[in-house]
Short mmCIF file of C-alpha atoms and ligand atoms in Angstrom, two decimals:
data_model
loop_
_atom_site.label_atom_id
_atom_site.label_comp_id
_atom_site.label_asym_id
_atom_site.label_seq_id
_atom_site.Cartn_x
_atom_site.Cartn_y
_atom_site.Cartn_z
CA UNK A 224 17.21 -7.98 -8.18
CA UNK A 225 13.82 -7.48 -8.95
CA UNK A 226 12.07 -4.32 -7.65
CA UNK A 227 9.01 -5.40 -5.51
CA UNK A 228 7.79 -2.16 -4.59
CA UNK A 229 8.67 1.65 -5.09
CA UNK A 230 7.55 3.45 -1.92
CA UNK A 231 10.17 5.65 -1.07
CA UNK A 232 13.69 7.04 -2.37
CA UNK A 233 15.18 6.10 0.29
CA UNK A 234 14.65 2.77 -0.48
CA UNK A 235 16.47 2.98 -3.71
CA UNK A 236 20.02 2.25 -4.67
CA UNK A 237 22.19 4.65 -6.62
CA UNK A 238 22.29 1.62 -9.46
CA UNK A 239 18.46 1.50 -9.27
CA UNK A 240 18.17 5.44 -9.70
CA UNK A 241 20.00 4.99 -13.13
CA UNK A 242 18.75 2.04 -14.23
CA UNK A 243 15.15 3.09 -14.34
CA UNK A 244 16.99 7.10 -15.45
CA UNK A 245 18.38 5.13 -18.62
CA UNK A 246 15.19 3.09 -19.27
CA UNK A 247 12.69 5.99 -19.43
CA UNK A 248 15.04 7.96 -21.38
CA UNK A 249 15.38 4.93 -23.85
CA UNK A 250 11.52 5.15 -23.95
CA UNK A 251 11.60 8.70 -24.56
CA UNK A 252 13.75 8.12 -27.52
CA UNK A 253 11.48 5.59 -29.03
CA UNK A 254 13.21 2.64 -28.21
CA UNK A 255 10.53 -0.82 -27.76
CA UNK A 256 8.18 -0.25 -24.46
CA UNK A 257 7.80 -4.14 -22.68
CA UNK A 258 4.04 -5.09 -23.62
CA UNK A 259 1.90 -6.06 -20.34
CA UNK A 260 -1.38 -6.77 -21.91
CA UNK A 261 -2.48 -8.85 -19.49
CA UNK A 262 -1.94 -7.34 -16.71
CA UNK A 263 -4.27 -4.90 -14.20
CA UNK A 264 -3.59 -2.08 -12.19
CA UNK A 265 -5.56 0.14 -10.23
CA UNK A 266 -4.96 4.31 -9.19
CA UNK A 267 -6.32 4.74 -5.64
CA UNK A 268 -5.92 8.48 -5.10
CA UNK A 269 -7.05 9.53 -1.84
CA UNK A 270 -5.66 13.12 -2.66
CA UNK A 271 -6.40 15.21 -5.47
CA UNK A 272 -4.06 15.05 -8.69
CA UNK A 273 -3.55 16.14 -12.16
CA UNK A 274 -0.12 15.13 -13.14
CA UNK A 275 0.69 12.33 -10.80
CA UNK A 276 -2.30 10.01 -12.03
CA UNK A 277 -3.03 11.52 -15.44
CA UNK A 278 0.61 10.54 -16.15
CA UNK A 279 0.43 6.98 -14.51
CA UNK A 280 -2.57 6.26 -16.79
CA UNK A 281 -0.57 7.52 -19.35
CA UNK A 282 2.18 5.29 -19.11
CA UNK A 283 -0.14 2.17 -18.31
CA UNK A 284 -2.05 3.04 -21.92
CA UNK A 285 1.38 2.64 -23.26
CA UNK A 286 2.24 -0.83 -21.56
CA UNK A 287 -1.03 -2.12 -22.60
CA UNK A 288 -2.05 -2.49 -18.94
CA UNK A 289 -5.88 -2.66 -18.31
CA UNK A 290 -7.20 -0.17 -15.81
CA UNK A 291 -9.61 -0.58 -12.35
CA UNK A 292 -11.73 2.53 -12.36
CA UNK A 293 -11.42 3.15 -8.67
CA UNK A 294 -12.78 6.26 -7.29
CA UNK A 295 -12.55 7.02 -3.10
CA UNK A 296 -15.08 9.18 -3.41
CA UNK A 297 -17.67 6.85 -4.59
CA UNK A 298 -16.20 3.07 -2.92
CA UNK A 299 -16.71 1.66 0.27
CA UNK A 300 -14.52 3.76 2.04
CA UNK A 301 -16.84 5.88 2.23
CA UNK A 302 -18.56 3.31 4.39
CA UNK A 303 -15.72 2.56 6.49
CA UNK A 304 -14.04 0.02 4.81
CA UNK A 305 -10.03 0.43 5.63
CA UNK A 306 -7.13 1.24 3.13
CA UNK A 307 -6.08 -2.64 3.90
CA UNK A 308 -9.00 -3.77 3.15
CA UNK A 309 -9.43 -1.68 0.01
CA UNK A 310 -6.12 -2.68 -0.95
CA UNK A 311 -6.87 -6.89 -0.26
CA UNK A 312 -10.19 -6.96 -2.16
CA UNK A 313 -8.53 -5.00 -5.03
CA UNK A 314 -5.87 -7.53 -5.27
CA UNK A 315 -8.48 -10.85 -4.80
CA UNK A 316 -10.24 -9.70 -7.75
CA UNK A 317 -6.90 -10.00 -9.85
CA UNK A 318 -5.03 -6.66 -9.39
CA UNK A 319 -1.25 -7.28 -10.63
CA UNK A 320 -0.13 -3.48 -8.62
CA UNK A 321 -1.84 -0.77 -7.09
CA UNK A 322 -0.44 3.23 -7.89
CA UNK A 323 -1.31 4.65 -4.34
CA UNK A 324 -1.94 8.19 -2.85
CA UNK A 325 -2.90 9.37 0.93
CA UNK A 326 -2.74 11.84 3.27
CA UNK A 327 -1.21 9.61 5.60
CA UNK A 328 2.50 9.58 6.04
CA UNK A 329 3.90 5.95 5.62
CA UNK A 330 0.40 4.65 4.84
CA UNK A 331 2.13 2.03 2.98
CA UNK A 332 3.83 -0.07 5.70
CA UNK A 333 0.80 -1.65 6.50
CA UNK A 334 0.80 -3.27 2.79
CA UNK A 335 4.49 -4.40 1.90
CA UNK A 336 3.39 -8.36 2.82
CA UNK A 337 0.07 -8.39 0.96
CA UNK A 338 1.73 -9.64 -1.92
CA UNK A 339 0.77 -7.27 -4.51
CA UNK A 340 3.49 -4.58 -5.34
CA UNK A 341 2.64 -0.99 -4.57
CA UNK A 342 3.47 2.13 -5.93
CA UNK A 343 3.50 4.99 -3.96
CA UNK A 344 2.11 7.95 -5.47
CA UNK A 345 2.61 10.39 -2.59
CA UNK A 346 1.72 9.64 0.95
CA UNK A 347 1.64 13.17 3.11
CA UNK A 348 4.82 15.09 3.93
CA UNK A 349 6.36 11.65 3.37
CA UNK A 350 7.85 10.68 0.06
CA UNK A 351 7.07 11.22 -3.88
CA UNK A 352 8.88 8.99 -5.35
CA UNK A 353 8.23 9.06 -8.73
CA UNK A 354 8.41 12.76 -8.92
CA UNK A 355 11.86 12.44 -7.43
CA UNK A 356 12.65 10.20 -10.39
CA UNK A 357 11.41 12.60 -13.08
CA UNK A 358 13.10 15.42 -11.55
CA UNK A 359 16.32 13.58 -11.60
CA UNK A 360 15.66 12.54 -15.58
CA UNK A 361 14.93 16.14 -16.08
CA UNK A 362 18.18 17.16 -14.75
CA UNK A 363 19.97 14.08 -15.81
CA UNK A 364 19.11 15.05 -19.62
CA UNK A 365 20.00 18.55 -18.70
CA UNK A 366 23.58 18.19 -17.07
CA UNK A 367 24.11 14.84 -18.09
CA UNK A 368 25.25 14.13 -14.34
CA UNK A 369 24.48 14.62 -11.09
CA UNK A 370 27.74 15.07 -8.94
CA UNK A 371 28.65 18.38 -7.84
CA UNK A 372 25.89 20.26 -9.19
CA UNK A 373 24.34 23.02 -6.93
CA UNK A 374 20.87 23.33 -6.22
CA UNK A 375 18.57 25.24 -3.78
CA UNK A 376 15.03 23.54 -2.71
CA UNK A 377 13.12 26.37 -2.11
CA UNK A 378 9.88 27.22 -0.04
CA UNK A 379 7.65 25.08 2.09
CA UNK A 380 9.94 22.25 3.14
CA UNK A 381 8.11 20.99 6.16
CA UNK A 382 4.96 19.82 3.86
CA UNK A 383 6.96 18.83 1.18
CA UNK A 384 7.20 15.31 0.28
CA UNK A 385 9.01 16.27 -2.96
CA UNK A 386 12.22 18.01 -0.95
CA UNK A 387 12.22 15.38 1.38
CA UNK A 388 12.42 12.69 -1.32
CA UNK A 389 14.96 15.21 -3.75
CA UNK A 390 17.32 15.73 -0.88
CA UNK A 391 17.96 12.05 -0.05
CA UNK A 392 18.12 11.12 -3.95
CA UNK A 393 20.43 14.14 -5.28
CA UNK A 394 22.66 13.94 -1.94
CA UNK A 395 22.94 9.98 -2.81
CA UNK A 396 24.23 11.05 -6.52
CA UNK A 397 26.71 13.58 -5.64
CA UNK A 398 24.96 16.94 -5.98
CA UNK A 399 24.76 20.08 -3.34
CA UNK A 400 21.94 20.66 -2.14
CA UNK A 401 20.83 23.63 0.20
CA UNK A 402 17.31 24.74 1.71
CA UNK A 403 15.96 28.28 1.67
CA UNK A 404 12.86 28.82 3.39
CA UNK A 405 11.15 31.08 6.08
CA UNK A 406 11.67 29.86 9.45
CA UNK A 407 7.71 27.80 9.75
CA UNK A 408 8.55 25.92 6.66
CA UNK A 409 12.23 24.62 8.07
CA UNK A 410 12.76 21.18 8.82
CA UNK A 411 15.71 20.00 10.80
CA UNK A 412 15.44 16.22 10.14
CA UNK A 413 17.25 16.94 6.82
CA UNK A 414 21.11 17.87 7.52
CA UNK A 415 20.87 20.47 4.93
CA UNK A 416 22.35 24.23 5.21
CA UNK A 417 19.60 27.13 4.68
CA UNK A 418 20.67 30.07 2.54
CA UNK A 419 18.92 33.19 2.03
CA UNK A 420 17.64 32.84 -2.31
CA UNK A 421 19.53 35.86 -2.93
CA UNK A 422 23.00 34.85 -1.80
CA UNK A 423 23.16 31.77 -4.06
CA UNK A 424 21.33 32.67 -7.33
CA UNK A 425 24.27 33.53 -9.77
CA UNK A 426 25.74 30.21 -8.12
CA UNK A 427 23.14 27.64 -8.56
CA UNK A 428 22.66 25.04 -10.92
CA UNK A 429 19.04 24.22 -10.40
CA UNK A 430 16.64 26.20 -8.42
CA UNK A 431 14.14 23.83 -7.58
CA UNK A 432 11.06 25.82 -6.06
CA UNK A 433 8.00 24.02 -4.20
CA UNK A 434 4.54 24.87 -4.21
CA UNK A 435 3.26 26.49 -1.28
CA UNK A 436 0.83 23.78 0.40
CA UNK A 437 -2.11 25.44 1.70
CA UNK A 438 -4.31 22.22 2.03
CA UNK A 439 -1.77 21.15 5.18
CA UNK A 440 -1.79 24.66 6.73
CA UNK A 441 -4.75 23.93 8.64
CA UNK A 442 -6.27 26.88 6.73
CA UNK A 443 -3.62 29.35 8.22
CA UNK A 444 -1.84 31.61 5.87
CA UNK A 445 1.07 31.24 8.51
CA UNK A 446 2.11 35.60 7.98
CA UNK A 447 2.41 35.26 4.79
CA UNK A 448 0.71 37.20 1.64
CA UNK A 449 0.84 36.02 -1.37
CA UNK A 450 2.82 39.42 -2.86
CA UNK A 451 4.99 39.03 0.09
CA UNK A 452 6.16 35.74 0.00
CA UNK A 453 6.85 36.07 -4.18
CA UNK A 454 9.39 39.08 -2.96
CA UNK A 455 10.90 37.25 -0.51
CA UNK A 456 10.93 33.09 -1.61
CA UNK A 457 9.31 33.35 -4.87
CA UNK A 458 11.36 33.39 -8.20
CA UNK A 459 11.03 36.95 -9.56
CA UNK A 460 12.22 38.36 -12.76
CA UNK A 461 15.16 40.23 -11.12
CA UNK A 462 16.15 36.64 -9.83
CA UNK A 463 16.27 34.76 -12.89
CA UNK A 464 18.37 37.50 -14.80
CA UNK A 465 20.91 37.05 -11.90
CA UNK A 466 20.69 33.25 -13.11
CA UNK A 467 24.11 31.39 -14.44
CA UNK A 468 23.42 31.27 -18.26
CA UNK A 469 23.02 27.17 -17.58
CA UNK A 470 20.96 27.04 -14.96
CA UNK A 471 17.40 25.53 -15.29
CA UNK A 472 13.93 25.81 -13.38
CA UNK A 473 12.07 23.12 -11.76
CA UNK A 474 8.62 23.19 -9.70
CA UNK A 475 6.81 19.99 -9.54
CA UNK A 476 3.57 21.96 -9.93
CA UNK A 477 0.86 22.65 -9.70
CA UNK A 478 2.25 26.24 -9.72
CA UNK A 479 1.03 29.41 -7.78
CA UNK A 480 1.73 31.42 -10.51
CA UNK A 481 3.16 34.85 -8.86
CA UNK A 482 3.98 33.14 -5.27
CA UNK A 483 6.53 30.61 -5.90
CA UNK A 484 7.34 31.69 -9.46
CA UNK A 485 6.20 34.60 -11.96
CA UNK A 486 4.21 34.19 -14.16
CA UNK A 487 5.90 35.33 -17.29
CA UNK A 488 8.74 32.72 -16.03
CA UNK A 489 6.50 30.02 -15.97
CA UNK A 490 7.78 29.28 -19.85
CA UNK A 491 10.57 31.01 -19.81
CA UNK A 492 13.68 29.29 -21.36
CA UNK A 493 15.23 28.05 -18.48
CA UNK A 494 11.79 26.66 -17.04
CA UNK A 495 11.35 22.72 -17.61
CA UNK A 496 7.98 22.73 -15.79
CA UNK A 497 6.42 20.97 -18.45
CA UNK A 498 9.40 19.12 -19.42
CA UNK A 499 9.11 17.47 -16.15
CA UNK A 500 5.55 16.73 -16.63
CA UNK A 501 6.50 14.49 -19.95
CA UNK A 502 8.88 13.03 -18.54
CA UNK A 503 6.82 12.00 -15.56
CA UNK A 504 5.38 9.44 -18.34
CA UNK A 505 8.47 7.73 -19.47
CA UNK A 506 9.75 7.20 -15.68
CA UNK A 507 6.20 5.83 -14.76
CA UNK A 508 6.82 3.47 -17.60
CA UNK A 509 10.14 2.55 -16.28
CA UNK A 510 8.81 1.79 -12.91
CA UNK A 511 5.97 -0.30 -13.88
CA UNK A 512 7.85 -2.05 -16.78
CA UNK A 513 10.56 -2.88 -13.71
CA UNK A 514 7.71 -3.71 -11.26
CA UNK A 515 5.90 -6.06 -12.93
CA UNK A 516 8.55 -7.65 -15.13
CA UNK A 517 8.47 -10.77 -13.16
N1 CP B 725 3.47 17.16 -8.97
C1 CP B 725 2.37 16.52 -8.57
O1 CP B 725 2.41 15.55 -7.78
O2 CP B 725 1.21 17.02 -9.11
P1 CP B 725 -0.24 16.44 -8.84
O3 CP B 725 -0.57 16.71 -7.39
O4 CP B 725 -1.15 17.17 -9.80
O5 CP B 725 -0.21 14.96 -9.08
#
């Protein structure tokens, strides 16, 4: 079955999940990309990004997709023209997909029966789909599997649309995964057990930490300061020598360096940071190649 639109992990089966796993990694090992010349595709980014769009323009320069500059900041949103709306024109001037972020959770629904597929690129404390994906390429390459493997999500798990998408994609493949987190940043609508960092680092697998997401604080530190929360949630030196020799690092970035993580361990060899940024490329491949192979 074709793939119409990727807007949410949960929305993915476990087949799916390897499928485009096995593609990117093909990519990665310089197997043949598809070639979509031909085809257009614009990045509407209603939130600021680095990695997320830099690596989706990335992976379109490598399809030979043509790019829509669109810019929010400087289109008729700004005079009050709605995402739909935005979204319709884009597509009657000959859009094939649109790679979407906003601040709204579930922004999307309103655009499933336009007809044009859409890519979610992060929409609030919702879902980050393709960052899910990378993370589970990064580990896939790493482990080689996913069942059974132990991981702790760490930090602010309310806000976080990447533990909300990694906990429904690595509990659908098998692996463990627990929560650690001070009590504002808990979430109950995930059945997940929260552990205190410190009883489960010699066990883990994969500490997975999240950056601390000031912008939806509503400009409240919420008790915490900044040297504070690095002893308590943040992954100190001490921590990673307790680490199985195995284990590996992920943060989806961008990193507070010396809250969430140290900054020595930033690069450190059981850090793939910025092995999850380069794979973010091949998986945005996958998707779009999968997306618009009709
Ligand atoms: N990981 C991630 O989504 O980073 P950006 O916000 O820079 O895209």
């Amino acid at each position: 079955m074709i793939m119409q639109h990727l807007v949410s992990m949960e929305h993915l089966s476990v087949e799916e999940i390897e499928n485009l796993i096995q593609k990117a990694m093909q990519y990665k090992a310089g197997e043949a990309v598809p070639n979509l010349q031909g085809r257009y595709i614009a990045n509407l980014f209603f939130e600021n990004s680095t990695r997320t769009k830099c690596s989706f323009e990335m992976a379109e320069h490598r399809l030979n997709m043509k790019q829509l500059n669109f810019e929010s900041s400087v289109s008729s949103v700004q005079k009050g023209e709605s995402l739909y709306d935005t979204c319709r024109t884009l597509q009657s001037i000959g859009c094939d997909a649109l790679v979407i972020r906003h601040e709204q959770n579930h922004y999307y629904e309103a655009l499933l029966n336009m007809g044009i597929p859409i890519i979610n690129a992060g929409d609030g404390s919702g879902q980050h789909p393709t960052q899910s994906l990378l993370d589970l390429m990064t580990i896939y390459e790493t482990f080689g599997r996913f069942e059974g493997l132990k991981v702790v999500i760490c930090g602010d798990i309310k806000n976080s649309r990447v533990a909300r998408s990694n906990f429904h994609s690595l509990t659908a493949l098998g692996a463990n995964v627990v929560f650690s987190s001070p009590d504002v940043w808990k979430d109950d609508s995930m059945a997940a057990d929260y552990v205190e960092l410190d009883d489960v680092i010699d066990e883990v697998d994969i500490v997975m930490l999240l950056r601390v997401q000031h912008e939806r604080h509503d400009g409240n530190a919420q008790g915490f300061e900044k040297a504070d929360y690095h002893r308590q949630y943040g992954l100190t030196e001490a921590r990673y020598a307790k680490l199985q020799e195995h284990a590996i690092v992920m943060h989806p970035a961008p990193v507070n360096r010396d809250v969430e993580i140290a900054d020595a361990l930033v690069e450190a060899p059981k850090s793939r940071i910025f092995e999850q940024m380069s794979n973010g490329v091949y998986i945005r491949m996958a998707v779009l190649a999968e997306i618009l192979k009709g």
